[in-house]
mmCIF file of C-alpha atoms in Angstrom:
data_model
loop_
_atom_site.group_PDB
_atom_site.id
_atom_site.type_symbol
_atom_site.label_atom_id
_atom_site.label_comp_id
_atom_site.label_asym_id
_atom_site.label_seq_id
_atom_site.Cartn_x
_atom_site.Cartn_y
_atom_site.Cartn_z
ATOM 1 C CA UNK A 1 97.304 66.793 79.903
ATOM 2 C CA UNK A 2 94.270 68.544 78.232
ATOM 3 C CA UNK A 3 93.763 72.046 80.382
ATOM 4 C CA UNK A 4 90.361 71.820 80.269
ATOM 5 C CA UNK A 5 90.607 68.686 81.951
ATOM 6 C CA UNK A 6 92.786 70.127 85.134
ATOM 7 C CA UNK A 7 91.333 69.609 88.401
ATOM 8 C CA UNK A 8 92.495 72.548 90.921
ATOM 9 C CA UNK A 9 91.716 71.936 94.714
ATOM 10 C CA UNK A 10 92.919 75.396 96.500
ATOM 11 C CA UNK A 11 93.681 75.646 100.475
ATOM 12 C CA UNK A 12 93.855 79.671 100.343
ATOM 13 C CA UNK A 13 91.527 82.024 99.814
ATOM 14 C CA UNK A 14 94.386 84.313 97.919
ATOM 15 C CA UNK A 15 95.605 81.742 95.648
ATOM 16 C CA UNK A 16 91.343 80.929 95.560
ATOM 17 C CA UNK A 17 91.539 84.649 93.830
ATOM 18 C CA UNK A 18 94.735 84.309 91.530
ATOM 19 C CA UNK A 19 93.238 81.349 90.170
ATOM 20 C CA UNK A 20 89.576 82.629 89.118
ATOM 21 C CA UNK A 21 91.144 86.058 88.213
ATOM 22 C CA UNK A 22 93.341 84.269 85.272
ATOM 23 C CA UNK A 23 90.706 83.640 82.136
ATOM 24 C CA UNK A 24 89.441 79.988 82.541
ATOM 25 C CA UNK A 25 90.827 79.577 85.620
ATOM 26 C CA UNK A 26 87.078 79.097 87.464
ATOM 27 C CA UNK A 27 86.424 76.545 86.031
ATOM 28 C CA UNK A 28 89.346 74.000 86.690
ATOM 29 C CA UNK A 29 88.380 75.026 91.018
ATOM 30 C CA UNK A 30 86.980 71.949 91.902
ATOM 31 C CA UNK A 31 87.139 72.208 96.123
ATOM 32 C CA UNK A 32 88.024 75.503 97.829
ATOM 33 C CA UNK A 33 88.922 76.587 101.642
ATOM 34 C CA UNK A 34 85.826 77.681 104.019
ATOM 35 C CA UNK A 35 87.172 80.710 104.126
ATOM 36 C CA UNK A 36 86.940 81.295 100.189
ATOM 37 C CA UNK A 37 84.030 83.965 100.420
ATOM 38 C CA UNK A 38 85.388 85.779 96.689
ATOM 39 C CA UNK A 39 84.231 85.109 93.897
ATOM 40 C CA UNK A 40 80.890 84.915 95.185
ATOM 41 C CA UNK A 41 80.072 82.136 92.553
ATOM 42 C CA UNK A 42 82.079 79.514 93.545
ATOM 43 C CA UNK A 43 80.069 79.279 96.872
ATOM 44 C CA UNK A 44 78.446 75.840 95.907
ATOM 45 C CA UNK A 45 81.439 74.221 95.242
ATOM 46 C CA UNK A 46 83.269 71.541 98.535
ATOM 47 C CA UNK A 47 85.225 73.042 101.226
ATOM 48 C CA UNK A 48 88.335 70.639 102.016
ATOM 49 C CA UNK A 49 89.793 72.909 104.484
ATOM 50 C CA UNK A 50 88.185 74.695 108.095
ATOM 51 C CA UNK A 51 89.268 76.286 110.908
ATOM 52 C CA UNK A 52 88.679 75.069 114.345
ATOM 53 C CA UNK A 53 88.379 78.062 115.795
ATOM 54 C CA UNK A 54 84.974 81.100 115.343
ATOM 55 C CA UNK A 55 85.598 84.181 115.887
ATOM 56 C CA UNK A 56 84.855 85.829 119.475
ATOM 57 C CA UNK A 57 86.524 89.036 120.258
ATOM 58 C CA UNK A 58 90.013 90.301 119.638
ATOM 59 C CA UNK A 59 91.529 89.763 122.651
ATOM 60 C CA UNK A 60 89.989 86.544 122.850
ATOM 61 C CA UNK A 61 90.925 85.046 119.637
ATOM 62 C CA UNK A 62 94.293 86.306 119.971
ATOM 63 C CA UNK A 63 94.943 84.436 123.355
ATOM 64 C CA UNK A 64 92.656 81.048 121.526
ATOM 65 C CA UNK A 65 95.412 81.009 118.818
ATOM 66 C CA UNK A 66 98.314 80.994 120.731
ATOM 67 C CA UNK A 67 97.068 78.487 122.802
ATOM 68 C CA UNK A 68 96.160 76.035 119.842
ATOM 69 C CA UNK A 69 99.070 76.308 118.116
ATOM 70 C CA UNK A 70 100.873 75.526 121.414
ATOM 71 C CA UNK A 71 98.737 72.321 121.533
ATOM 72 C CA UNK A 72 97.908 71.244 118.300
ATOM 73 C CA UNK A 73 100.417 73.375 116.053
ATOM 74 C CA UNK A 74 97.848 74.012 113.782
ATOM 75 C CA UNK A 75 94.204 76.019 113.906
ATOM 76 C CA UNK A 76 93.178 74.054 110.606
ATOM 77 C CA UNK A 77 91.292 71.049 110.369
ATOM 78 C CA UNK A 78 91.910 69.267 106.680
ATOM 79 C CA UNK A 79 89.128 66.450 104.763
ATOM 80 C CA UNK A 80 92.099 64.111 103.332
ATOM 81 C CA UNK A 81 89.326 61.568 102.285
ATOM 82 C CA UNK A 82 87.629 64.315 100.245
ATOM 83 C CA UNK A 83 91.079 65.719 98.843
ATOM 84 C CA UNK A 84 91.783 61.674 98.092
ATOM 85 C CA UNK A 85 88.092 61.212 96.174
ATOM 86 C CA UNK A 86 88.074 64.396 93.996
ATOM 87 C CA UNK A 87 91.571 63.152 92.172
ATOM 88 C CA UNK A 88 93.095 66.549 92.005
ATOM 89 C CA UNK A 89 95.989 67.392 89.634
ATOM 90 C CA UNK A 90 97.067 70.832 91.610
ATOM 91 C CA UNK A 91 96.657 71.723 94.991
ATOM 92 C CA UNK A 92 97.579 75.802 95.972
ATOM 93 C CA UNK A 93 98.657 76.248 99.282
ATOM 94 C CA UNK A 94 101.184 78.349 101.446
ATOM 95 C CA UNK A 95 103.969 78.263 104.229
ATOM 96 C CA UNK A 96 104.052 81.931 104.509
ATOM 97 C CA UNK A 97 101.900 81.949 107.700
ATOM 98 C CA UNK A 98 100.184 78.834 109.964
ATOM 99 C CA UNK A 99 97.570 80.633 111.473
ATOM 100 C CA UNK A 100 96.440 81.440 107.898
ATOM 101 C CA UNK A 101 95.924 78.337 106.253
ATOM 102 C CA UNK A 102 97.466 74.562 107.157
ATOM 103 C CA UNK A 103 100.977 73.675 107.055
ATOM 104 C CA UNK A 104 102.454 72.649 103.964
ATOM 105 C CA UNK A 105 103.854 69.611 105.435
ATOM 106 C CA UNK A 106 100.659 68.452 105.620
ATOM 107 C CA UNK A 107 99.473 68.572 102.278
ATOM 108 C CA UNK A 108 102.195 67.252 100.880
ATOM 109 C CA UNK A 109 101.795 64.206 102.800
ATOM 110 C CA UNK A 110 97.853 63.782 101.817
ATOM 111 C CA UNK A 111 100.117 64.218 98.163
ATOM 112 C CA UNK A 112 102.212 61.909 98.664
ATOM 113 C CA UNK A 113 99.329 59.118 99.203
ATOM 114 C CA UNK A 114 97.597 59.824 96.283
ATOM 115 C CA UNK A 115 97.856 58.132 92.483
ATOM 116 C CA UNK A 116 99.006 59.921 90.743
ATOM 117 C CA UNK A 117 100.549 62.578 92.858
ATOM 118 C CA UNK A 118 99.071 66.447 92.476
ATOM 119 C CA UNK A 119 101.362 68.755 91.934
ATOM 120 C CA UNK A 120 101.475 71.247 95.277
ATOM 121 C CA UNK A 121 102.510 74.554 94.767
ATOM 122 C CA UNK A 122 103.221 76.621 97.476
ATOM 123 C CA UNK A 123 102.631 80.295 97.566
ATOM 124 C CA UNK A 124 104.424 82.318 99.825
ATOM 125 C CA UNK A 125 104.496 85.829 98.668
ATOM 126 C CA UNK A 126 106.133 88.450 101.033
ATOM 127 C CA UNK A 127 105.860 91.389 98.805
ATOM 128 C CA UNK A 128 103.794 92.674 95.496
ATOM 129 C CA UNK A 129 106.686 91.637 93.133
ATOM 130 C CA UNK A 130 105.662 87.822 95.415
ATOM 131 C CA UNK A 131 102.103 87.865 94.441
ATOM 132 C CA UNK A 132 102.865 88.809 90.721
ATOM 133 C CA UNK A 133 105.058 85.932 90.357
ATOM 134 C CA UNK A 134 102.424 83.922 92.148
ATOM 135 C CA UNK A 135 100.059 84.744 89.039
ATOM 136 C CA UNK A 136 102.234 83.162 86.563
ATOM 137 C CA UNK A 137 103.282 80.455 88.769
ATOM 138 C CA UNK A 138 99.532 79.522 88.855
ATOM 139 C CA UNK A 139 98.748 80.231 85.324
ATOM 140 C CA UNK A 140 101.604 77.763 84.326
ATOM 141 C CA UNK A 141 100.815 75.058 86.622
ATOM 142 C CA UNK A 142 97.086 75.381 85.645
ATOM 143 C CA UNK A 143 97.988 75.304 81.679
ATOM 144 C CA UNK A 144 97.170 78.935 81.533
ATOM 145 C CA UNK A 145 100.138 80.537 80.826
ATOM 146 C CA UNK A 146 98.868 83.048 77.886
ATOM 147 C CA UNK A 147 95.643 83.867 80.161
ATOM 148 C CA UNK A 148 98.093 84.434 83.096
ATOM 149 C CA UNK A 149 100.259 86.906 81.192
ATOM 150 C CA UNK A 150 97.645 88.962 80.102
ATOM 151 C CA UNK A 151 95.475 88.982 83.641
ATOM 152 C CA UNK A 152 99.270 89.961 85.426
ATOM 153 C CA UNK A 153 99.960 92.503 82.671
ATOM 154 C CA UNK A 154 96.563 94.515 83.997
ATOM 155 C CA UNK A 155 98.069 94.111 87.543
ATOM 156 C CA UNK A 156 100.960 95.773 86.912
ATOM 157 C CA UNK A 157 99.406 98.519 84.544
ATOM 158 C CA UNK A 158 96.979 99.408 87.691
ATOM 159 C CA UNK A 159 100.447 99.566 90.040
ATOM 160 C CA UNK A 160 102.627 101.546 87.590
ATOM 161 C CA UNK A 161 99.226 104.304 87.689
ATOM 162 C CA UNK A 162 99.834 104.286 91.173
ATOM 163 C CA UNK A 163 103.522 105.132 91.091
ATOM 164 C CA UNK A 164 102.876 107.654 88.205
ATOM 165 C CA UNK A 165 99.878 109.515 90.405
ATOM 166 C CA UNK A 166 101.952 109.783 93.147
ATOM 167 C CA UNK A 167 105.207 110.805 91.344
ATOM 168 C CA UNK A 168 103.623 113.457 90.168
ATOM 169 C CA UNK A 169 101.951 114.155 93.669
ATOM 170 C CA UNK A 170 105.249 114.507 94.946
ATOM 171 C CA UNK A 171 106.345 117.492 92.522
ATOM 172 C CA UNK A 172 103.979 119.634 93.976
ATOM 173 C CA UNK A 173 104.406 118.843 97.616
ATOM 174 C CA UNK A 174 107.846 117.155 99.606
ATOM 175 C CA UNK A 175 106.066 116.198 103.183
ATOM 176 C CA UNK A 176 104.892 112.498 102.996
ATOM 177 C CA UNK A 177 102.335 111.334 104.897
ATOM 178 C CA UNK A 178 103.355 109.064 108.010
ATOM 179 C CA UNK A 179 100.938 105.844 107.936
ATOM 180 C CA UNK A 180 101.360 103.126 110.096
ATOM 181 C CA UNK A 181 99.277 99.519 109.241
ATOM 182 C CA UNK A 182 97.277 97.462 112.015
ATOM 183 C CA UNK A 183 96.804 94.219 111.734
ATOM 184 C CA UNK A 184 95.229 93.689 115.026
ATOM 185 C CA UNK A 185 94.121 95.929 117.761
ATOM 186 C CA UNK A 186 94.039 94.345 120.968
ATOM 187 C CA UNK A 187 96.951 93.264 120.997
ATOM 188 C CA UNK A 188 98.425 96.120 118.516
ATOM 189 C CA UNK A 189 100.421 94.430 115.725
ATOM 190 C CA UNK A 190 102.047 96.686 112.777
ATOM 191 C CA UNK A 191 101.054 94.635 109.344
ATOM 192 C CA UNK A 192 104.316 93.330 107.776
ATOM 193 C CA UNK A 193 105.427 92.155 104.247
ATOM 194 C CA UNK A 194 103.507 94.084 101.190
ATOM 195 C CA UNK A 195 102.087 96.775 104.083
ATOM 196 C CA UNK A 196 105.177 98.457 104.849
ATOM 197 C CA UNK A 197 105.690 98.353 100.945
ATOM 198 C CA UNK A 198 102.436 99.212 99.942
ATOM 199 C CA UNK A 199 102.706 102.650 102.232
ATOM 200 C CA UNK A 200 105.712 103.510 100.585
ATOM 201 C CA UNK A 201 104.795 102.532 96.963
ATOM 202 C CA UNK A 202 101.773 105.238 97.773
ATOM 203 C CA UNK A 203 103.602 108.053 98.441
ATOM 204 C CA UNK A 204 103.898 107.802 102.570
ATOM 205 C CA UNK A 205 106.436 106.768 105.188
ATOM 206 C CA UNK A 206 105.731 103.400 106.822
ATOM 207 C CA UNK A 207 106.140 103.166 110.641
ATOM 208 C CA UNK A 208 106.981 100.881 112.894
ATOM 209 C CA UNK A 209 107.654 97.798 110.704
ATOM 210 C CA UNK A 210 110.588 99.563 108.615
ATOM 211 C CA UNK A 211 111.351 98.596 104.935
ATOM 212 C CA UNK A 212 114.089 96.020 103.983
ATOM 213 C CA UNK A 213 115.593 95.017 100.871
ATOM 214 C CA UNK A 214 115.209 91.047 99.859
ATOM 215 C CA UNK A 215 117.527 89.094 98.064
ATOM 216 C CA UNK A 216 115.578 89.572 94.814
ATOM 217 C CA UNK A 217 115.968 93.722 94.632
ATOM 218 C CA UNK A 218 112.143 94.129 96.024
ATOM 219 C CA UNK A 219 111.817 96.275 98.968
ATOM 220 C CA UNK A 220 109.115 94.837 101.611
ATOM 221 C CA UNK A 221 108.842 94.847 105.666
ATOM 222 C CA UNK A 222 109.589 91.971 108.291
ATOM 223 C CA UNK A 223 106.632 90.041 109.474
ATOM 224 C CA UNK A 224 103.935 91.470 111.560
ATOM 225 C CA UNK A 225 105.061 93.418 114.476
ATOM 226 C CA UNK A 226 103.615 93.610 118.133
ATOM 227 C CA UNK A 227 103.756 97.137 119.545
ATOM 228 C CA UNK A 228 102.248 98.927 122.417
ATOM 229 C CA UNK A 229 100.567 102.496 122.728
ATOM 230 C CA UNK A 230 103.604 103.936 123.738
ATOM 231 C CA UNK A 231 105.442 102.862 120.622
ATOM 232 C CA UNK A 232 102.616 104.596 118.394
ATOM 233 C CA UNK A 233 102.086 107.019 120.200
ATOM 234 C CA UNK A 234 105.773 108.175 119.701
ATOM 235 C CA UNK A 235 106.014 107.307 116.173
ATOM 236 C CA UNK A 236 103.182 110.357 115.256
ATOM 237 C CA UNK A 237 101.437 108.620 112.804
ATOM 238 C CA UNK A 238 99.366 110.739 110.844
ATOM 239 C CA UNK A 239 97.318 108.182 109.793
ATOM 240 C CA UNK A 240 96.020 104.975 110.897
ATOM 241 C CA UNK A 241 94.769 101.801 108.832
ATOM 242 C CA UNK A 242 93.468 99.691 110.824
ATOM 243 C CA UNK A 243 92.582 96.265 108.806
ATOM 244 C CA UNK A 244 92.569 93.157 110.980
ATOM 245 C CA UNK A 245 93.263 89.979 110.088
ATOM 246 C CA UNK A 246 90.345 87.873 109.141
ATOM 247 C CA UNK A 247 87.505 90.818 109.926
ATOM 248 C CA UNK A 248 84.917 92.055 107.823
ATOM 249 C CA UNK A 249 84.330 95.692 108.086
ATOM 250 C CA UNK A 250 81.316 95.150 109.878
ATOM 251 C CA UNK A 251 82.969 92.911 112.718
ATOM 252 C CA UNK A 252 85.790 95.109 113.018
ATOM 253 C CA UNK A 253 83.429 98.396 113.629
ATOM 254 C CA UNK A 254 81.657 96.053 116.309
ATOM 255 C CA UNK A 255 85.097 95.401 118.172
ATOM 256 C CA UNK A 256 86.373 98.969 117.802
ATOM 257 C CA UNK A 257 83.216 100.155 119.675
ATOM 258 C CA UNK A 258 83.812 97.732 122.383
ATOM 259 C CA UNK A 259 87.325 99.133 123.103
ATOM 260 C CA UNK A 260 86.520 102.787 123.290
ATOM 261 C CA UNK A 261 86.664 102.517 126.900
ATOM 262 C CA UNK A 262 89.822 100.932 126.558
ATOM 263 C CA UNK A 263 92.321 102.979 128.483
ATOM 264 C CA UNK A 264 95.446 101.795 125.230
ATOM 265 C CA UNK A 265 93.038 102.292 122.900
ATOM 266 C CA UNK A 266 91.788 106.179 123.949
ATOM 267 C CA UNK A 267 95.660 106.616 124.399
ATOM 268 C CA UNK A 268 95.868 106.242 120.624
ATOM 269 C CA UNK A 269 92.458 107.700 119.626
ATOM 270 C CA UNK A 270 93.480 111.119 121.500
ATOM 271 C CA UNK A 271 97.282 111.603 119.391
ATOM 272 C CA UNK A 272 96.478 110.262 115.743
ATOM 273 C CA UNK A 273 94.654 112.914 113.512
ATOM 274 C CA UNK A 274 92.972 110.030 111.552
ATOM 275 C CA UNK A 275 92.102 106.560 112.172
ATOM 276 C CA UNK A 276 90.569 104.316 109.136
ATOM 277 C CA UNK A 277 88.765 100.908 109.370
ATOM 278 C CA UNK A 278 88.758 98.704 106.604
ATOM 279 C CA UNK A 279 88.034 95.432 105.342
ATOM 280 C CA UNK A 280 91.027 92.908 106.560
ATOM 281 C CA UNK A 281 89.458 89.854 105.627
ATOM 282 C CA UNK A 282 89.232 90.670 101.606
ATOM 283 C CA UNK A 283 91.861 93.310 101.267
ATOM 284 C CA UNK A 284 95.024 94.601 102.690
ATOM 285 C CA UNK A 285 96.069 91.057 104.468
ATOM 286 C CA UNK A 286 94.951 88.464 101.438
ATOM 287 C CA UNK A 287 98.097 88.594 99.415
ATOM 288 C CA UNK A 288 96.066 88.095 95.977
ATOM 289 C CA UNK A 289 95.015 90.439 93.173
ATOM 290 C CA UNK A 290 92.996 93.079 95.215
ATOM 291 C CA UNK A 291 96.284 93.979 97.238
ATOM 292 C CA UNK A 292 96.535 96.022 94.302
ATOM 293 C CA UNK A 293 93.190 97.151 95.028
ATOM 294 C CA UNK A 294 94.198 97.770 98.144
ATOM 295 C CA UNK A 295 97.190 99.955 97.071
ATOM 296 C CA UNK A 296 94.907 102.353 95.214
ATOM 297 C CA UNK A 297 92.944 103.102 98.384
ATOM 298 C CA UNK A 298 95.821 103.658 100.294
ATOM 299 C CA UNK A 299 97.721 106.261 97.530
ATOM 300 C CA UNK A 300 94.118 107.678 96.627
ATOM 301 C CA UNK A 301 93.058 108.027 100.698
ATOM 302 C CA UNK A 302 96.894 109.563 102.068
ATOM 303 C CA UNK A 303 96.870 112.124 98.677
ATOM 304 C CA UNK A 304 93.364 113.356 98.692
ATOM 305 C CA UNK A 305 92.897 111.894 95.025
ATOM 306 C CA UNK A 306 89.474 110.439 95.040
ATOM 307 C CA UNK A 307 89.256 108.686 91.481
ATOM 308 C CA UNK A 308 92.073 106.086 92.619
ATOM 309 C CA UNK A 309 89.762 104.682 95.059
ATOM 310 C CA UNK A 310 88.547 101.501 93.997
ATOM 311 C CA UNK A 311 84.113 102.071 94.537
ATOM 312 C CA UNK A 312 83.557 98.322 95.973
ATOM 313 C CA UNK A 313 86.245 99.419 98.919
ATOM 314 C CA UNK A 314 84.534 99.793 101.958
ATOM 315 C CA UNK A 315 86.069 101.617 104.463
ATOM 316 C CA UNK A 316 84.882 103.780 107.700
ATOM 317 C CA UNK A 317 87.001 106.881 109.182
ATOM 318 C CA UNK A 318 86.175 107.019 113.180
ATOM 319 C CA UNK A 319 84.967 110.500 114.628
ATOM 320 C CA UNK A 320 86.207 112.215 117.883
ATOM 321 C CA UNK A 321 86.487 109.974 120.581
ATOM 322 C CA UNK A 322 83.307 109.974 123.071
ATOM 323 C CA UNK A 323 83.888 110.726 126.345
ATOM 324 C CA UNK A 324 82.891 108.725 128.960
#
């Protein structure tokens, strides 16, 4: 088949990212998730794929998921017809987690009706080593291989920086920084996977979600974790990230102020030294390219080395805690 005649429909906003990242990849997206918000220029093309659910409050949405997966097994709501009409030769999608996208049962059922059959390719990275592979995995299936090896060559180069800055961090100083990863707040879940790895890869000791060895040599954490106060509280973090699922930077800072009265929450707030919101929904839990991004803040933020930073991460550090 001709690459430039590919038609790509993508179900995740992470493999959304891999594909537009790879030269020519754009332009082969012809329907995307509702959830794609990056690049900013694909906005105008079909979403195929929403979620039943808006967001509320973190307590709330955590207690609205449970239930509908408990009733519906699923918070996704897919357009077969529109899948069916736009003839698509690939479809990206995952089976890593179902609250973050549909199943891949599912699609490959809608695949299995159509003539001639997509191909579905399901990413389900776990660690950074994952989401590297995922890049050529895409590239190939998209006809892109040379594009793909040269966009997961940069990858890397950025990552191997990272391990070299901090290396050499190390020689001047042995204590590493304890850091442990939110996912959520309310209730308090440790981020799993790449987090754990990412913590370690920049120079500090994860907590709470210990790292494991897979059966490929990569070291990465179990899934997400739910903890309570007590369990933080005890592990002395030095550091908090606190990067929910799903939330903007702006939403999270909302939600954060609405728990300062919050007796878990000020429990926390009084112990750790530092507490850092960031952006969950684009970084940090979208296992695509700017995990690596992601990375650099972390390494750059725990070692006091500014110019690793990446400038379009957002990021907030909370003051004292108010007393009421």
């Amino acid at each position: 088949m001709n690459t430039s005649s590919r038609r790509v429909i993508s179900l995740l906003p992470s493999a959304t990212e891999i594909l537009c990242g790879i030269p020519g990849g754009k332009r082969l997206l012809v329907a995307r998730s509702s959830e794609d918000t990056y690049p900013s220029d694909i906005s105008h093309l079909p979403t195929v794929i929403d979620p039943i659910m808006e967001f509320t409050s973190l307590a709330d949405i955590d207690k609205q998921v449970s239930q509908k997966m408990a009733d519906l097994g699923t918070l996704y709501v897919v357009d077969k017809q529109k899948i069916m009409d736009l003839c698509p030769d690939l479809i990206l999608t995952q089976d890593l987690c179902r609250v973050c996208s549909i199943d891949l049962m599912t699609v490959e059922r809608i695949a299995a009706e159509m003539h001639p059959r997509p191909v579905v390719l399901n990413l389900s990275p776990e660690c950074l080593e994952d989401m590297l592979s995922n890049v050529t995995e895409v590239a190939e299936a998209a006809g892109l291989h040379a594009n793909g090896v040269e966009y997961r060559r940069g990858l890397e180069k950025r990552i191997g920086r990272v391990k070299d800055t901090v290396a050499g961090c190390r020689q001047t100083t042995n204590a590493k920084p304890r850091v442990l990863t939110l996912d959520w707040v309310s209730p308090f879940i440790v981020g799993g996977h790449w987090m754990p790895q990412m913590v370690d890869l920049a120079g500090g000791v994860p907590l709470l979600n210990p790292l494991v060895v897979d059966e490929n040599g990569h070291m990465r954490g179990d899934k997400a974790i739910k903890v309570t106060e007590k369990d933080i509280v005890e592990a002395q973090p030095d550091v908090i990230f606190v990067a929910a699922c799903g939330l903007t930077l702006d939403t999270l800072r909302k939600e954060i102020g609405a728990l300062e009265t919050c007796a878990e929450w000020q429990a926390v707030r009084k112990t750790v030294p530092k507490i850092v919101l960031c952006d969950g929904s684009h970084y940090f839990n979208r296992p695509g390219p700017r995990l690596v991004d992601s990375l650099e803040f972390i390494a750059g933020y725990i070692n006091d080395i500014p110019y690793l930073i990446p400038k379009d991460i957002a990021y907030e550090e909370l003051g004292p805690l108010t007393q009421h």
